[in-house]
Structures are given as C-alpha cells and as structure tokens.
Coordinates of C-alpha atoms and ligand atoms in Angstrom, one line a residue:
X602 CA 21.0 -13.8 0.8
X603 CA 22.9 -11.4 -0.9
X604 CA 22.4 -7.7 0.5
X605 CA 21.3 -5.3 -2.0
X606 CA 24.1 -3.2 -3.5
X607 CA 22.2 0.0 -3.8
X608 CA 20.1 2.4 -1.3
X609 CA 17.0 1.5 -3.7
X610 CA 14.3 -0.6 -2.6
X611 CA 12.3 -0.6 -5.6
X612 CA 13.6 0.1 -9.3
X613 CA 10.9 0.5 -12.0
X614 CA 12.2 0.6 -15.4
X615 CA 10.7 1.5 -18.6
X616 CA 7.8 -0.4 -17.5
X617 CA 4.7 -0.3 -20.0
X618 CA 1.3 -1.2 -20.1
X619 CA -1.1 -1.4 -23.1
X620 CA -4.8 -2.0 -22.8
X621 CA -6.1 -2.9 -26.4
X622 CA -5.0 0.4 -28.2
X623 CA -4.7 2.5 -25.1
X624 CA -1.2 3.0 -23.6
X625 CA -1.9 3.4 -20.1
X626 CA 1.8 3.4 -19.0
X627 CA 4.6 4.4 -21.2
X628 CA 8.2 3.5 -20.4
X629 CA 7.8 4.6 -16.9
X630 CA 11.0 4.6 -14.6
X631 CA 11.1 5.6 -11.2
X632 CA 12.9 4.4 -8.0
X633 CA 12.4 4.4 -4.4
X634 CA 14.9 4.6 -1.7
X635 CA 14.6 2.7 1.5
X636 CA 12.8 4.6 4.1
X637 CA 11.4 7.3 1.9
X638 CA 7.7 8.0 1.5
X639 CA 7.1 8.8 -2.3
X640 CA 4.0 10.7 -3.7
X641 CA 3.0 9.6 -7.0
X642 CA 0.9 12.4 -8.5
X643 CA -0.7 13.0 -11.8
X644 CA -4.4 13.8 -13.3
X645 CA -7.3 10.9 -13.4
X646 CA -6.4 8.1 -15.9
X647 CA -2.6 9.3 -16.1
X648 CA -1.7 5.7 -15.2
X649 CA -0.9 5.9 -11.4
X650 CA -3.4 2.8 -10.4
X651 CA -1.9 1.0 -13.6
X652 CA 1.7 1.2 -12.4
X653 CA 0.6 -0.3 -9.0
X654 CA -1.3 -2.9 -10.6
X655 CA 1.9 -3.8 -12.9
X656 CA 4.1 -3.7 -9.8
X657 CA 2.2 -6.2 -7.9
X658 CA 1.2 -8.6 -10.5
X659 CA -2.5 -7.6 -11.1
X660 CA -1.8 -7.3 -14.7
X661 CA 1.4 -8.5 -16.5
X662 CA 3.4 -5.4 -17.5
X663 CA 3.7 -5.2 -21.7
X664 CA 7.5 -4.3 -21.3
X665 CA 10.2 -3.0 -18.6
X666 CA 11.2 -4.4 -15.7
X667 CA 10.6 -4.3 -11.7
X668 CA 13.5 -5.1 -9.3
X669 CA 12.9 -5.1 -5.5
X670 CA 15.4 -5.4 -3.1
X671 CA 17.7 -6.2 -6.0
X672 CA 15.5 -9.2 -7.5
X673 CA 13.7 -9.1 -10.6
X674 CA 10.2 -9.6 -9.7
X675 CA 8.7 -8.2 -13.2
X676 CA 5.5 -10.3 -13.8
X677 CA 5.3 -12.3 -10.9
X678 CA 2.0 -13.6 -9.6
X679 CA 0.4 -10.9 -6.7
X680 CA 0.8 -13.9 -4.3
X681 CA 4.5 -14.2 -5.1
X682 CA 5.1 -10.1 -5.0
X683 CA 3.1 -10.3 -1.7
X684 CA 5.4 -12.7 -0.2
X685 CA 8.4 -11.0 -1.4
X686 CA 7.5 -7.9 0.8
X687 CA 5.3 -5.7 -1.0
X688 CA 1.6 -5.0 0.2
X689 CA -0.8 -2.5 -1.0
X690 CA -4.4 -1.0 -0.5
X691 CA -6.9 -0.1 -3.0
X692 CA -8.4 3.0 -4.6
X693 CA -12.1 1.2 -3.9
X694 CA -12.1 -0.3 -0.4
X695 CA -11.6 -3.9 -0.3
X696 CA -13.0 -4.4 3.3
X697 CA -15.6 -7.1 3.7
X698 CA -18.1 -4.8 5.8
X699 CA -20.0 -7.6 7.7
X700 CA -17.0 -9.3 8.9
X701 CA -15.1 -8.1 12.0
X702 CA -12.1 -6.0 12.2
X703 CA -9.9 -9.0 12.9
X704 CA -11.1 -11.0 10.3
X705 CA -10.4 -8.3 8.0
X706 CA -6.9 -7.9 8.9
X707 CA -6.4 -11.7 9.0
X708 CA -7.4 -12.0 5.5
X709 CA -4.1 -9.9 4.8
X710 CA -2.2 -12.4 6.8
X711 CA -2.5 -15.6 4.6
X712 CA 0.8 -15.7 3.3
X713 CA 2.1 -16.1 6.8
X714 CA -0.3 -18.9 7.7
X715 CA 2.2 -21.4 6.5
X716 CA 0.3 -24.7 7.2
X717 CA -2.6 -25.8 5.1
X718 CA -6.5 -26.2 6.3
X719 CA -6.2 -30.0 6.4
X720 CA -2.6 -29.8 8.5
X721 CA -4.6 -27.4 10.6
X722 CA -7.9 -29.7 10.9
X723 CA -5.4 -32.4 12.2
X724 CA -3.1 -30.4 14.4
X725 CA -5.8 -28.3 16.4
X726 CA -3.3 -27.3 19.1
X727 CA -0.7 -26.0 16.5
X728 CA -3.7 -24.2 14.7
X729 CA -4.8 -22.7 18.1
X730 CA -1.3 -21.2 18.6
X731 CA -1.0 -19.7 15.2
X732 CA -4.6 -18.1 15.8
X733 CA -3.5 -16.8 19.2
X734 CA -0.6 -15.5 17.7
X735 CA -2.7 -13.7 15.0
X736 CA -4.7 -12.3 17.4
X737 CA -1.7 -10.8 19.4
X738 CA -0.1 -9.4 16.2
X739 CA -3.4 -8.0 15.0
X740 CA -4.1 -6.5 18.4
X741 CA -0.6 -4.9 18.5
X742 CA -0.6 -3.5 15.1
X743 CA -4.5 -1.9 15.6
X744 CA -3.3 -0.5 19.1
X745 CA -0.5 1.4 17.5
X746 CA -3.3 3.4 15.6
X747 CA -5.9 3.4 18.1
X748 CA -6.0 1.7 21.6
X749 CA -10.0 2.1 21.3
X750 CA -10.1 0.3 18.2
X751 CA -7.9 -2.3 19.6
X752 CA -10.6 -3.3 22.4
X753 CA -13.3 -3.6 19.3
X754 CA -11.3 -6.4 17.0
X755 CA -14.7 -8.4 16.7
X756 CA -16.9 -6.0 15.9
X757 CA -17.9 -5.5 12.1
X758 CA -16.2 -3.0 9.9
X759 CA -19.3 -2.0 8.7
X760 CA -20.2 -0.2 11.9
X761 CA -16.8 1.7 11.7
X762 CA -16.5 5.5 10.1
X763 CA -14.6 6.1 7.0
X764 CA -11.2 7.0 8.7
X765 CA -11.3 3.8 10.9
X766 CA -12.0 1.7 7.9
X767 CA -8.8 3.2 6.3
X768 CA -6.8 2.5 9.4
X769 CA -7.9 -1.4 9.1
X770 CA -7.1 -1.4 5.4
X771 CA -3.6 -0.2 6.3
X772 CA -3.4 -2.7 9.2
X773 CA -4.3 -5.5 6.7
X774 CA -1.6 -4.6 4.5
X775 CA 1.1 -4.0 7.2
X776 CA 0.3 -7.4 9.1
X777 CA 2.2 -9.2 6.3
X778 CA 5.3 -7.2 7.6
X779 CA 6.0 -5.5 4.2
X780 CA 9.1 -3.8 3.5
X781 CA 7.4 -1.7 0.6
X782 CA 3.6 -0.2 1.2
X783 CA 1.6 1.1 -1.8
X784 CA -1.0 3.4 -1.0
X785 CA -3.8 4.1 -3.8
X786 CA -5.7 7.5 -2.9
X787 CA -6.2 6.6 0.9
X788 CA -7.7 10.0 1.6
X789 CA -10.5 9.4 -1.0
X790 CA -13.9 10.1 0.5
X791 CA -12.8 11.5 3.9
X792 CA -12.6 15.0 5.0
X793 CA -10.0 17.3 5.3
X794 CA -9.5 16.8 9.3
X795 CA -9.7 13.1 8.8
X796 CA -7.0 13.0 6.0
X797 CA -4.6 15.1 8.5
X798 CA -5.2 12.6 10.9
X799 CA -4.5 9.5 8.4
X800 CA -1.5 11.2 7.1
X801 CA -0.3 11.5 10.7
X802 CA -0.8 7.9 11.1
X803 CA 1.3 7.1 8.0
X804 CA 4.2 9.3 9.1
X805 CA 4.0 7.5 12.5
X806 CA 4.0 4.0 10.4
X807 CA 6.9 4.9 8.7
X808 CA 8.9 6.2 11.7
X809 CA 8.0 3.0 13.9
X810 CA 8.9 0.3 11.1
X811 CA 12.3 0.3 10.4
X812 CA 13.3 0.4 6.6
X813 CA 9.4 0.8 5.5
X814 CA 9.1 2.5 2.0
X815 CA 5.8 4.2 0.9
X816 CA 4.5 5.2 -2.3
X817 CA 1.4 7.2 -2.1
X818 CA -1.1 8.3 -4.6
X819 CA -2.7 11.3 -3.5
X820 CA -4.0 14.4 -5.1
X821 CA -4.2 17.0 -2.3
X822 CA -1.1 19.1 -2.7
X823 CA -1.0 20.1 0.8
X824 CA -0.8 16.5 1.9
X825 CA 1.9 15.7 -0.7
X826 CA 3.8 18.4 0.7
X827 CA 3.7 17.7 4.1
X828 CA 4.4 14.0 4.1
X829 CA 6.8 12.9 1.0
X830 CA 10.2 12.8 0.5
X831 CA 10.2 12.4 -3.0
X832 CA 7.3 13.0 -5.7
X833 CA 6.7 11.5 -9.4
X834 CA 4.3 13.1 -11.6
X835 CA 2.5 11.1 -14.4
X836 CA 0.8 12.4 -17.4
X837 CA -0.9 10.3 -20.2
X838 CA 1.2 7.4 -18.7
X839 CA 4.4 9.2 -19.2
X840 CA 6.6 10.8 -16.2
X841 CA 6.6 14.3 -16.6
X842 CA 8.6 15.4 -13.4
X843 CA 10.3 14.2 -10.2
X844 CA 11.9 15.1 -7.5
X845 CA 11.2 16.9 -4.0
X846 CA 7.8 18.7 -3.7
X847 CA 9.1 22.1 -4.0
X848 CA 10.5 21.1 -7.2
X849 CA 7.7 19.4 -9.0
X850 CA 5.1 22.1 -7.6
X851 CA 7.3 24.9 -9.2
X852 CA 7.3 23.0 -12.9
X853 CA 5.4 24.3 -15.6
X854 CA 4.6 21.4 -17.1
X855 CA 3.3 20.0 -14.0
X856 CA 1.0 23.0 -13.5
X857 CA -0.4 22.6 -17.1
X858 CA -1.1 19.0 -16.5
X859 CA -2.9 20.0 -13.3
X860 CA -4.7 22.8 -15.1
X861 CA -5.5 21.1 -18.1
X862 CA -7.5 18.2 -16.3
X863 CA -9.6 20.7 -14.4
Ligands
LIG1734 N1 -8.1 -2.9 -16.7 C1 -8.2 -1.9 -17.6 N2 -8.7 -2.0 -18.9 C2 -8.7 -1.1 -19.8 N3 -8.2 0.1 -19.6 C3 -7.8 0.5 -18.4 C4 -7.8 -0.6 -17.5 N4 -7.3 -0.2 -16.4 C5 -6.9 1.2 -16.7 N5 -7.2 1.2 -18.0 C6 -6.7 2.4 -18.7 O1 -5.4 3.1 -18.5 C7 -5.4 4.8 -18.3 C8 -5.0 4.9 -16.8 O2 -5.6 4.3 -15.9 P1 -5.4 4.5 -14.3 O3 -4.1 3.6 -14.2 O4 -6.3 3.7 -13.6 O5 -5.6 6.0 -13.9 P2 -5.1 6.6 -12.5 O6 -5.0 5.7 -11.5 O7 -3.8 7.5 -12.8 O8 -6.6 7.8 -12.5 C9 -6.7 5.2 -18.4 O9 -6.9 5.5 -19.7 C10 -7.6 3.9 -18.2 O10 -9.0 4.0 -18.7
LIG1735 MG1 -6.2 5.5 -10.1

C-alpha cells in the first residue's frame, strides 16, 4: 500500500447534498489532520449531520469528493466506508436497549467477523475462538472507560445511565479499530458534569489510540474550546469559518450565526 503523501487523513472537497429543493450542504470543503480532534459547529439545520451522512455513505453526495488516507471514497456504501476505517456514532442513540453491553458492541464488529454464518455453523471451534477473541477485545475496550462496566458486559444496556450508554456507543464504534471517529452530538441529553466526564474519555481515547482522528459535532462552546485542535463552522450548509477555537469564537459571522439562531 502506498503511504499517504499528506498529513491529512480526511479531505472533503466541494461536497454538496440537496434534498429536493433544499441545499443541506453547499460545496463544503474541509480536511482533518492525523491525530487531531476537529469540532464541527453550526446552528440547527446547518448541515452538520448531513456532512457525516455524505462521508459515511448513508446518502450519496450530490457533488464533490471525499478522500480518506489518500483514497477516493466518494459515494461508497456505508459498509465499505466502515471497512476503510471510518466509524461513527449517531445523534439519536442506536443502542438496542434489551440487548447486553457485549451484544451491542459486537454489532459494531460485524466487519471483522470475516467468516459467514454457514462457515461458523460448520466450524464450531473456529466460531468459538472468534467469539472468545471478540469477548476479550470488547472487555479490554470497555475497561479503558470503566473497570466496573467491564465486569457487567452481559447486562442489558437499558439498565445503564445515559453516560454509560454513550460510552458503550463509542466502544461500539471503536471495536472496528477505525482511524477516523465521527461523533454526532455525543453530549446530547447529558448533564454538564456527565458531559465533562465524557469529554475526558474522548481525550483519553485520542491519547491512547495512536493516530486516531476525531470529528465531533458539539454545541457547548466550553467543550469545544477544551477538546478541539481545529474547528469548522457551518451555516445554511456553507462553511463560514475555520481555525482554532479562539479564532472562530472571535469571528463576527460566527457570532451572528449563533445569535441569529437563538
Ligand atoms: N433525509 C433528509 N431529507 C430531507 N431533508 C433533510 C434530510 N436530512 C437533512 N435534511 C435537511 O438538511 C438540512 C441540514 O440538516 P442536518 O444536516 O440534519 O443539520 P444539523 O445536523 O446541522 O442540525 C436541514 O434543512 C434538514 O431539514
Ligand atoms: Mg444534526
């Protein structure tokens, strides 16, 4: 494999998405450097989630290109984007509450279970080995967030408080060993203290996983200031500002966009 020639892990160029007459994303260009945490900001309806959906193949973009580690991944299916190394969490929780922590995390691991069901039925020992490896991986991952949680892998997710559920969602994304993690409003519905804890976790994860890059959609300015290296601000589907937090926070157009949205 040829090594990427730039420091950018993700390069989005002139990405557009229209729904009927609505331009949700308008020639959006941004890039993410390896190892950075990038904050994606903007009022409600400004196209933040749409940009994640266009990158991860949920909606094919109407125009533009997406390059990941130097390869063109524009318009690939969600499965292919995921296999390429991009994992995400969703704005609304996608956990299956009656299922256990373990089951929920393994749903995120389907890309690494290489052998099909039929093979596994025929080869129980191989299946068992794969299961045990999955259990060890899941347990090790959960333990990095919380040792108490790692001992409760077979309890239903529905019994857990919101912050633990969010941690499980992040574990589910990380079990595929992505090089880019997209987090869509991970702090939604949490208290200020829970948000602070979760952001500490996210900083930890970045510190622990060599080369992992993260894009986080987040509204709370204090959070953005504390955890991001770079920020990008969207308004009506267009990028209106980018740079370190101090730069975007001082920008009059950004301030207008936020005040106008309130
Ligand atoms: N599946 C869809 N069908 C039609 N319009 C959509 C769809 N998804 C998003 N939109 C529209 O695109 C715009 C951007 O939405 P979204 O990306 O969800 O904003 P954000 O995440 O910044 O709040 C909004 O006007 C929204 O109504
Ligand atoms: Mg959104």
